[in-house]
Amino acid sequence: MSEIRNLINITDLTVEEIDGLIATADDIVANHSAYENICAHKKLATLFFEPSTRTRLSFEAAMLELGGSVLGFSSANSSSAAKGESVSDTIQTVGCYVDIIAMRHPKEGAPIVGAQRTTVPIINAGDGGHFHPTQTLTDLLTIKRKKGRLNNMTIGLCGDLKFGRTVHSLIEAMLRYEGIKFVLISPQELAVPEYIKEKMNAAGAEWKEVETLEEAMPELDILYMTRVQKERFFNEEDYIRLKDSYILDLDKLQTAKEDLTIMHPLPRVNEISVEVDDDPRACYFFQALCGKHIRMALILFLLGIKREA
Ligand code: CP
């Protein structure tokens, strides 16, 4: 029997495996009909103990487009978690019904606990302020499609770099590529956690912290905006004080490169003005589409299914 693979952190995948997922995602677009029934009789459970639009629905759309079926819940309140059931009991039960599970949970490490109690692959669809590896795969596919490469570029990460799990996962992923420089744009209170800085230092990465978008803008190839994570704050006052720290508008883009790629994992609140949406450099809805393609590739990979040549 082959080993069960889970995706808890982006580093669970080798660079070669990520390259393979990107190649499959592109093949899915080029040869869509070859994938239409490839997951017939397979079932995906989406267990979302926290709200989501893109991650949950793109996973479900991905499985449906592969010819499989989906079941699950979209809030803890509509599952037996509301009656006090543990994560491990929920996962052990659902593992009896489906072939693969994508789960989101507010507690860091919950997907690891879940993975210990089932023999079906577990995908971490976001655990607290920790990691969001399928968003990172989405981001890597977006960057590859827009830039044609994943190395030799300057990436600005802006906003809530403390609680923003997408930022933590993306930095970890990009540390494995050559010639990446990180510009971390945040108020001091929302700076990247020390353990991420230690990882950047250990990898010998070039990085700096700045507090304004204006000073970073001219050198950036990628600008990755993020929302201030209201749900992770302990007090409302701090959230209100920090929530509009950065608002990207057309004025601020005046000093940006013409081929800048503007990304955002979404949902956005105020951090990108809607006037930016029509700028050709805005890629965040294209990014959401990439999320479906890469999740299709990931489901196939974890289920060990390949299309026939
Ligand atoms: N990017 C992302 O995780 O969006 P959702 O919270 O809507 O899934």
GROMACS .gro file of C-alpha atoms and ligand atoms in nm:
model
  317
    1MET     CA    1   0.000   0.000   0.000
    2SER     CA    2   0.138   0.342  -0.090
    3GLU     CA    3   0.207   0.597   0.185
    4ILE     CA    4  -0.074   0.844   0.263
    5ARG     CA    5   0.034   1.200   0.184
    6ASN     CA    6  -0.111   1.501   0.367
    7LEU     CA    7  -0.059   1.871   0.303
    8ILE     CA    8  -0.023   2.046   0.639
    9ASN     CA    9   0.257   2.289   0.557
   10ILE     CA   10   0.390   2.394   0.216
   11THR     CA   11   0.723   2.230   0.303
   12ASP     CA   12   0.546   1.891   0.298
   13LEU     CA   13   0.595   1.923  -0.080
   14THR     CA   14   0.933   1.925  -0.251
   15VAL     CA   15   1.010   2.194  -0.508
   16GLU     CA   16   0.990   1.923  -0.775
   17GLU     CA   17   0.643   1.820  -0.653
   18ILE     CA   18   0.529   2.183  -0.663
   19ASP     CA   19   0.664   2.211  -1.019
   20GLY     CA   20   0.461   1.898  -1.101
   21LEU     CA   21   0.142   2.047  -0.954
   22ILE     CA   22   0.192   2.366  -1.157
   23ALA     CA   23   0.245   2.159  -1.472
   24THR     CA   24  -0.074   1.959  -1.399
   25ALA     CA   25  -0.271   2.280  -1.335
   26ASP     CA   26  -0.162   2.412  -1.675
   27ASP     CA   27  -0.246   2.078  -1.840
   28ILE     CA   28  -0.594   2.089  -1.683
   29VAL     CA   29  -0.655   2.423  -1.857
   30ALA     CA   30  -0.507   2.303  -2.188
   31ASN     CA   31  -0.681   1.962  -2.189
   32HIS     CA   32  -0.986   2.014  -1.972
   33SER     CA   33  -1.193   1.731  -2.122
   34ALA     CA   34  -0.927   1.475  -2.027
   35TYR     CA   35  -0.997   1.546  -1.660
   36GLU     CA   36  -1.376   1.562  -1.662
   37ASN     CA   37  -1.439   1.218  -1.514
   38ILE     CA   38  -1.105   1.137  -1.366
   39CYS     CA   39  -1.233   1.141  -1.005
   40ALA     CA   40  -1.561   0.959  -1.070
   41HIS     CA   41  -1.674   0.778  -0.751
   42LYS     CA   42  -1.427   0.977  -0.536
   43LYS     CA   43  -1.555   1.198  -0.254
   44LEU     CA   44  -1.405   1.511  -0.102
   45ALA     CA   45  -1.514   1.642   0.239
   46THR     CA   46  -1.474   2.013   0.309
   47LEU     CA   47  -1.478   2.058   0.687
   48PHE     CA   48  -1.470   2.430   0.757
   49PHE     CA   49  -1.479   2.525   1.124
   50GLU     CA   50  -1.411   2.886   1.014
   51PRO     CA   51  -1.569   3.100   0.739
   52SER     CA   52  -1.442   3.086   0.381
   53THR     CA   53  -1.553   3.176   0.030
   54ARG     CA   54  -1.261   3.103  -0.203
   55THR     CA   55  -1.090   2.808  -0.038
   56ARG     CA   56  -1.400   2.602   0.032
   57LEU     CA   57  -1.581   2.678  -0.292
   58SER     CA   58  -1.273   2.636  -0.510
   59PHE     CA   59  -1.206   2.297  -0.350
   60GLU     CA   60  -1.566   2.196  -0.415
   61ALA     CA   61  -1.561   2.331  -0.772
   62ALA     CA   62  -1.229   2.153  -0.826
   63MET     CA   63  -1.366   1.813  -0.720
   64LEU     CA   64  -1.689   1.860  -0.917
   65GLU     CA   65  -1.494   1.950  -1.232
   66LEU     CA   66  -1.291   1.631  -1.186
   67GLY     CA   67  -1.614   1.430  -1.184
   68GLY     CA   68  -1.611   1.358  -0.810
   69SER     CA   69  -1.857   1.443  -0.532
   70VAL     CA   70  -1.837   1.675  -0.233
   71LEU     CA   71  -1.988   1.686   0.114
   72GLY     CA   72  -1.911   1.873   0.431
   73PHE     CA   73  -1.998   2.169   0.649
   74SER     CA   74  -1.920   2.539   0.631
   75SER     CA   75  -1.926   2.630   1.001
   76ALA     CA   76  -1.851   2.462   1.331
   77ASN     CA   77  -2.208   2.542   1.438
   78SER     CA   78  -2.356   2.316   1.174
   79SER     CA   79  -2.144   2.018   1.285
   80SER     CA   80  -2.126   1.818   1.608
   81ALA     CA   81  -1.836   2.042   1.715
   82ALA     CA   82  -2.119   2.261   1.848
   83LYS     CA   83  -2.206   1.973   2.084
   84GLY     CA   84  -1.848   1.947   2.203
   85GLU     CA   85  -1.707   1.683   1.966
   86SER     CA   86  -1.328   1.690   1.934
   87VAL     CA   87  -1.150   1.753   1.603
   88SER     CA   88  -0.994   1.409   1.612
   89ASP     CA   89  -1.332   1.236   1.657
   90THR     CA   90  -1.482   1.442   1.372
   91ILE     CA   91  -1.195   1.358   1.135
   92GLN     CA   92  -1.193   0.990   1.230
   93THR     CA   93  -1.565   0.975   1.152
   94VAL     CA   94  -1.556   1.167   0.825
   95GLY     CA   95  -1.258   0.958   0.714
   96CYS     CA   96  -1.501   0.661   0.708
   97TYR     CA   97  -1.714   0.837   0.445
   98VAL     CA   98  -1.478   1.005   0.198
   99ASP     CA   99  -1.151   0.966   0.005
  100ILE     CA  100  -0.990   1.301   0.092
  101ILE     CA  101  -1.053   1.584   0.343
  102ALA     CA  102  -0.986   1.958   0.322
  103MET     CA  103  -1.024   2.124   0.662
  104ARG     CA  104  -1.001   2.476   0.805
  105HIS     CA  105  -0.984   2.532   1.178
  106PRO     CA  106  -0.915   2.835   1.402
  107LYS     CA  107  -0.664   2.640   1.615
  108GLU     CA  108  -0.305   2.609   1.494
  109GLY     CA  109  -0.211   2.243   1.454
  110ALA     CA  110  -0.568   2.110   1.428
  111PRO     CA  111  -0.500   1.947   1.086
  112ILE     CA  112  -0.203   1.757   1.234
  113VAL     CA  113  -0.429   1.621   1.507
  114GLY     CA  114  -0.684   1.527   1.241
  115ALA     CA  115  -0.423   1.355   1.022
  116GLN     CA  116  -0.328   1.124   1.309
  117ARG     CA  117  -0.680   0.984   1.326
  118THR     CA  118  -0.755   0.889   0.967
  119THR     CA  119  -0.604   0.707   0.672
  120VAL     CA  120  -0.737   0.947   0.408
  121PRO     CA  121  -0.526   1.246   0.295
  122ILE     CA  122  -0.579   1.564   0.498
  123ILE     CA  123  -0.534   1.906   0.339
  124ASN     CA  124  -0.482   2.204   0.568
  125ALA     CA  125  -0.712   2.475   0.430
  126GLY     CA  126  -0.592   2.720   0.697
  127ASP     CA  127  -0.515   2.667   1.067
  128GLY     CA  128  -0.545   2.978   1.281
  129GLY     CA  129  -0.262   3.226   1.225
  130HIS     CA  130  -0.029   2.943   1.126
  131PHE     CA  131  -0.031   2.816   0.766
  132HIS     CA  132  -0.243   2.814   0.451
  133PRO     CA  133  -0.049   2.593   0.209
  134THR     CA  134  -0.311   2.570  -0.067
  135GLN     CA  135  -0.322   2.950  -0.081
  136THR     CA  136   0.054   2.934  -0.126
  137LEU     CA  137   0.021   2.688  -0.413
  138THR     CA  138  -0.234   2.928  -0.561
  139ASP     CA  139   0.011   3.215  -0.520
  140LEU     CA  140   0.298   3.020  -0.676
  141LEU     CA  141   0.085   2.926  -0.977
  142THR     CA  142  -0.025   3.289  -1.015
  143ILE     CA  143   0.334   3.416  -0.999
  144LYS     CA  144   0.453   3.149  -1.246
  145ARG     CA  145   0.174   3.232  -1.490
  146LYS     CA  146   0.230   3.608  -1.463
  147LYS     CA  147   0.609   3.622  -1.446
  148GLY     CA  148   0.706   3.298  -1.618
  149ARG     CA  149   0.940   3.215  -1.330
  150LEU     CA  150   0.956   3.167  -0.953
  151ASN     CA  151   1.308   3.301  -0.896
  152ASN     CA  152   1.497   3.631  -0.913
  153MET     CA  153   1.240   3.885  -0.800
  154THR     CA  154   1.158   4.131  -0.524
  155ILE     CA  155   0.838   4.058  -0.336
  156GLY     CA  156   0.670   4.316  -0.114
  157LEU     CA  157   0.438   4.173   0.152
  158CYS     CA  158   0.214   4.439   0.299
  159GLY     CA  159  -0.033   4.460   0.587
  160ASP     CA  160  -0.089   4.216   0.870
  161LEU     CA  161   0.231   4.013   0.854
  162LYS     CA  162   0.189   3.894   1.213
  163PHE     CA  163  -0.138   3.705   1.186
  164GLY     CA  164  -0.150   3.664   0.806
  165ARG     CA  165  -0.101   3.290   0.757
  166THR     CA  166  -0.085   3.329   0.379
  167VAL     CA  167   0.223   3.547   0.420
  168HIS     CA  168   0.398   3.296   0.645
  169SER     CA  169   0.338   3.011   0.402
  170LEU     CA  170   0.440   3.219   0.098
  171ILE     CA  171   0.769   3.326   0.258
  172GLU     CA  172   0.849   2.964   0.346
  173ALA     CA  173   0.778   2.858  -0.009
  174MET     CA  174   0.975   3.137  -0.178
  175LEU     CA  175   1.278   3.077   0.045
  176ARG     CA  176   1.340   2.767  -0.165
  177TYR     CA  177   1.388   2.965  -0.488
  178GLU     CA  178   1.701   3.155  -0.594
  179GLY     CA  179   1.736   3.532  -0.589
  180ILE     CA  180   1.422   3.625  -0.393
  181LYS     CA  181   1.430   3.949  -0.194
  182PHE     CA  182   1.152   4.018   0.060
  183VAL     CA  183   1.036   4.367   0.153
  184LEU     CA  184   0.813   4.341   0.461
  185ILE     CA  185   0.577   4.636   0.482
  186SER     CA  186   0.385   4.663   0.810
  187PRO     CA  187   0.343   4.863   1.128
  188GLN     CA  188   0.581   4.731   1.397
  189GLU     CA  189   0.288   4.578   1.586
  190LEU     CA  190   0.198   4.362   1.285
  191ALA     CA  191   0.552   4.262   1.186
  192VAL     CA  192   0.641   3.911   1.070
  193PRO     CA  193   0.690   3.677   1.372
  194GLU     CA  194   1.045   3.606   1.490
  195TYR     CA  195   1.031   3.240   1.386
  196ILE     CA  196   0.974   3.347   1.023
  197LYS     CA  197   1.264   3.594   1.044
  198GLU     CA  198   1.482   3.314   1.179
  199LYS     CA  199   1.385   3.098   0.881
  200MET     CA  200   1.472   3.379   0.638
  201ASN     CA  201   1.809   3.427   0.808
  202ALA     CA  202   1.880   3.053   0.814
  203ALA     CA  203   1.810   3.038   0.440
  204GLY     CA  204   2.041   3.336   0.379
  205ALA     CA  205   1.754   3.536   0.225
  206GLU     CA  206   1.778   3.908   0.160
  207TRP     CA  207   1.500   4.091   0.348
  208LYS     CA  208   1.417   4.425   0.505
  209GLU     CA  209   1.130   4.582   0.699
  210VAL     CA  210   0.975   4.919   0.608
  211GLU     CA  211   0.666   5.096   0.736
  212THR     CA  212   0.536   5.268   0.422
  213LEU     CA  213   0.422   5.140   0.086
  214GLU     CA  214   0.572   5.447  -0.080
  215GLU     CA  215   0.932   5.364   0.013
  216ALA     CA  216   0.897   5.005  -0.108
  217MET     CA  217   0.698   5.052  -0.427
  218PRO     CA  218   0.960   5.135  -0.696
  219GLU     CA  219   1.165   4.816  -0.648
  220LEU     CA  220   0.882   4.563  -0.632
  221ASP     CA  221   0.808   4.293  -0.892
  222ILE     CA  222   0.525   4.150  -0.680
  223LEU     CA  223   0.312   4.340  -0.430
  224TYR     CA  224   0.120   4.102  -0.202
  225MET     CA  225  -0.143   4.296  -0.007
  226THR     CA  226  -0.316   4.144   0.295
  227ARG     CA  227  -0.613   4.221   0.518
  228VAL     CA  228  -0.569   4.303   0.884
  229GLN     CA  229  -0.699   3.984   1.048
  230LYS     CA  230  -0.979   4.111   1.270
  231GLU     CA  231  -1.062   3.764   1.399
  232ARG     CA  232  -0.713   3.718   1.550
  233PHE     CA  233  -0.708   4.042   1.755
  234PHE     CA  234  -0.760   4.030   2.129
  235ASN     CA  235  -0.908   4.376   2.151
  236GLU     CA  236  -1.127   4.577   1.914
  237GLU     CA  237  -0.946   4.908   1.981
  238ASP     CA  238  -0.618   4.777   1.840
  239TYR     CA  239  -0.797   4.642   1.534
  240ILE     CA  240  -0.971   4.976   1.465
  241ARG     CA  241  -0.644   5.165   1.505
  242LEU     CA  242  -0.453   4.937   1.266
  243LYS     CA  243  -0.712   4.820   1.014
  244ASP     CA  244  -0.655   5.096   0.757
  245SER     CA  245  -0.277   5.113   0.790
  246TYR     CA  246  -0.236   5.058   0.415
  247ILE     CA  247  -0.476   5.141   0.136
  248LEU     CA  248  -0.340   5.080  -0.214
  249ASP     CA  249  -0.480   5.327  -0.468
  250LEU     CA  250  -0.382   5.449  -0.815
  251ASP     CA  251  -0.189   5.740  -0.669
  252LYS     CA  252   0.040   5.507  -0.473
  253LEU     CA  253   0.098   5.300  -0.789
  254GLN     CA  254   0.250   5.595  -0.975
  255THR     CA  255   0.603   5.492  -0.880
  256ALA     CA  256   0.544   5.119  -0.939
  257LYS     CA  257   0.698   4.913  -1.219
  258GLU     CA  258   0.486   4.874  -1.531
  259ASP     CA  259   0.497   4.497  -1.496
  260LEU     CA  260   0.425   4.489  -1.123
  261THR     CA  261   0.197   4.200  -1.025
  262ILE     CA  262  -0.053   4.302  -0.755
  263MET     CA  263  -0.179   4.008  -0.553
  264HIS     CA  264  -0.411   3.962  -0.256
  265PRO     CA  265  -0.536   3.629  -0.117
  266LEU     CA  266  -0.875   3.797  -0.059
  267PRO     CA  267  -1.112   3.872   0.103
  268ARG     CA  268  -1.018   4.239   0.097
  269VAL     CA  269  -1.174   4.497   0.323
  270ASN     CA  270  -1.023   4.842   0.253
  271GLU     CA  271  -0.664   4.763   0.169
  272ILE     CA  272  -0.702   4.787  -0.210
  273SER     CA  273  -0.920   5.062  -0.349
  274VAL     CA  274  -1.167   4.929  -0.610
  275GLU     CA  275  -1.024   5.179  -0.862
  276VAL     CA  276  -0.715   4.951  -0.877
  277ASP     CA  277  -0.924   4.656  -1.000
  278ASP     CA  278  -0.919   4.781  -1.360
  279ASP     CA  279  -0.543   4.837  -1.361
  280PRO     CA  280  -0.380   4.564  -1.576
  281ARG     CA  281  -0.137   4.496  -1.290
  282ALA     CA  282  -0.420   4.383  -1.058
  283CYS     CA  283  -0.419   4.002  -1.046
  284TYR     CA  284  -0.619   3.908  -0.738
  285PHE     CA  285  -0.927   3.772  -0.916
  286PHE     CA  286  -0.705   3.584  -1.163
  287GLN     CA  287  -0.532   3.450  -0.848
  288ALA     CA  288  -0.869   3.320  -0.721
  289LEU     CA  289  -0.916   3.135  -1.052
  290CYS     CA  290  -0.566   2.987  -1.023
  291GLY     CA  291  -0.678   2.854  -0.683
  292LYS     CA  292  -0.928   2.623  -0.848
  293HIS     CA  293  -0.675   2.491  -1.102
  294ILE     CA  294  -0.405   2.417  -0.844
  295ARG     CA  295  -0.655   2.251  -0.606
  296MET     CA  296  -0.765   2.024  -0.891
  297ALA     CA  297  -0.399   1.929  -0.941
  298LEU     CA  298  -0.351   1.877  -0.565
  299ILE     CA  299  -0.654   1.649  -0.529
  300LEU     CA  300  -0.522   1.432  -0.813
  301PHE     CA  301  -0.173   1.425  -0.663
  302LEU     CA  302  -0.288   1.325  -0.312
  303LEU     CA  303  -0.523   1.060  -0.451
  304GLY     CA  304  -0.245   0.926  -0.672
  305ILE     CA  305  -0.450   0.972  -0.990
  306LYS     CA  306  -0.283   1.058  -1.322
  307ARG     CA  307  -0.451   1.121  -1.655
  308GLU     CA  308  -0.380   0.868  -1.923
  309ALA     CA  309  -0.137   0.992  -2.187
  310CP      N1  310  -0.790   3.336   0.050
  310CP      C1  311  -0.877   3.273   0.131
  310CP      O1  312  -0.839   3.186   0.210
  310CP      O2  313  -1.005   3.314   0.116
  310CP      P1  314  -1.129   3.252   0.195
  310CP      O3  315  -1.110   3.286   0.342
  310CP      O4  316  -1.249   3.318   0.136
  310CP      O5  317  -1.127   3.104   0.175
   0.00000   0.00000   0.00000
